[in-house]
Amino acid sequence: MVWLRLWAFLHILAIVTLDPELKRREELFLRSLGFSSKPNPVSPPPVPSILWRIFNQRMGSSSQKKKPDLCFVEEFNVPGSVIRVFPDQGRFIIPYSDDIHPTQCLEKRLFFNISAIEKEERVTMGQLELRFSQNTYYGRVFDLRLYRTLQITLKGMGRSKTSRKLLVAQTFRLLHKSLFFNLTEICQSWQDPLKNLGLVLEIFPKKESSWMSTANDECKDIQTFLYTSLLTVTLNPLRCKKPRRKRSYSKLPFTASNICKKRRLYVEFKDVGWQNWVIAPQGYMANYCYGECPYPLTEILNGSNHAILQTLVHSIEPEDIPLPCCVPTKMSPISMLFYDNNDNVVLRHYENMAVDECGCR
Ligand SMILES: *[C@@H]1O[C@H](CO)[C@@H](O)[C@H](O)[C@H]1NC(C)=O
Ligand SMILES: *[C@@H]1O[C@H](CO)[C@@H](O)[C@H](O)[C@H]1NC(C)=O
Ligand SMILES: *[C@@H]1O[C@H](CO)[C@@H](O)[C@H](O)[C@H]1NC(C)=O
């Protein structure tokens, strides 16, 4: 069980540090969370405000005991369990000469390495954001063209018509800080890395507006303050199955201190050396199960039929058959905001991270 591994691992790691056996356990645990190795952000980008907003909403709803749907992202109204924000790794394409393209502000190749999305995940949303972080050119008008690169030629980044396909051509006025483009279908095809040759973005100053100042000034501003990122929502069908029906237990008052029950345990990520890649939360109430499962098992101990039988056999043959164990019977997920192995910002739920109820099994 993930939980037992987590608990054993965190406890030991808190006491001793980085003995090879522990490193191996940490690796095992990280692998069960879906990491090939411990993320070590090199140049972590800032966390997009949208992810903070969603994360905080989820933290709020979990404290209100309202169960969040783990396989639907309400904020975007799409199915999904993982939200990632990929930074742009493309470069500016230097114009051949100012004389040839006197009216062009910028031409930039956009590239998002989405290889962190696993094969079995289904992309349900892909959204490109162009953010202009200054208001100095407030209200000025530009023309924008966005192409998908189909082929990379040696001469230049897909300048010829056959090597790129026009996706969007629009005029925009810089009133808002961001422009968004729907790239859902394109992201789906990019799951095959051979098809991911990126995009090309071109921005031109609109002729009518150039009386305000020289085109050069406007262009310099837009080039300096442009930030591009790709947000994806994906659904892992293996993890998003229909929820199981809840079992009902009768609630009897019971207060013996050494009896099987849930104990409080707050895990702080700083204590296990994860503070540089886990952005939030800083820690969480993980809890654990501890205590005896004595004969006869009362209802509050939530014993399975098998456990009840085992205590019976134990009372007859105490030497050979042990008592059942006190283990988690109900667990809940937590949301984590973190940097993955490629410095992407990721928001996702992890199942079975906190113990809600214990029982004898
Ligand atoms: C994308 O990232 C993966 C994992 O870091 C890396 O192996 C791969 O070479 C990258 N692809 C490109 C085109 O940069
Ligand atoms: C984005 O495009 C996909 C298909 O290309 C469509 O199903 C989806 O509804 C679009 N999303 C939005 C927010 O318009
Ligand atoms: C058994 O389940 C009930 C609720 O279903 C819970 O209140 C109780 O604490 C559980 N027993 C233990 C030992 O955790």
Tab-separated table of C-alpha atoms in Angstrom, residues 1-12 25-33:
chain	number	residue	atom	x	y	z
A	1	MET	CA	0.000	0.000	0.000
A	2	VAL	CA	1.256	3.433	-0.884
A	3	TRP	CA	0.416	4.736	2.528
A	4	LEU	CA	2.397	2.161	4.445
A	5	ARG	CA	5.388	2.822	2.246
A	6	LEU	CA	5.031	6.541	2.790
A	7	TRP	CA	4.771	6.248	6.494
A	8	ALA	CA	7.662	3.895	6.949
A	9	PHE	CA	9.747	5.950	4.621
A	10	LEU	CA	9.016	9.355	6.082
A	11	HIS	CA	9.557	8.171	9.591
A	12	ILE	CA	12.893	6.618	8.947
A	25	ARG	CA	13.117	3.563	-0.719
A	26	GLU	CA	12.696	7.197	-1.590
A	27	GLU	CA	13.126	6.276	-5.253
A	28	LEU	CA	10.502	3.541	-4.943
A	29	PHE	CA	8.074	5.936	-3.376
A	30	LEU	CA	8.732	8.658	-5.939
A	31	ARG	CA	8.187	6.106	-8.682
A	32	SER	CA	4.791	5.267	-7.241
A	33	LEU	CA	4.028	8.994	-7.495
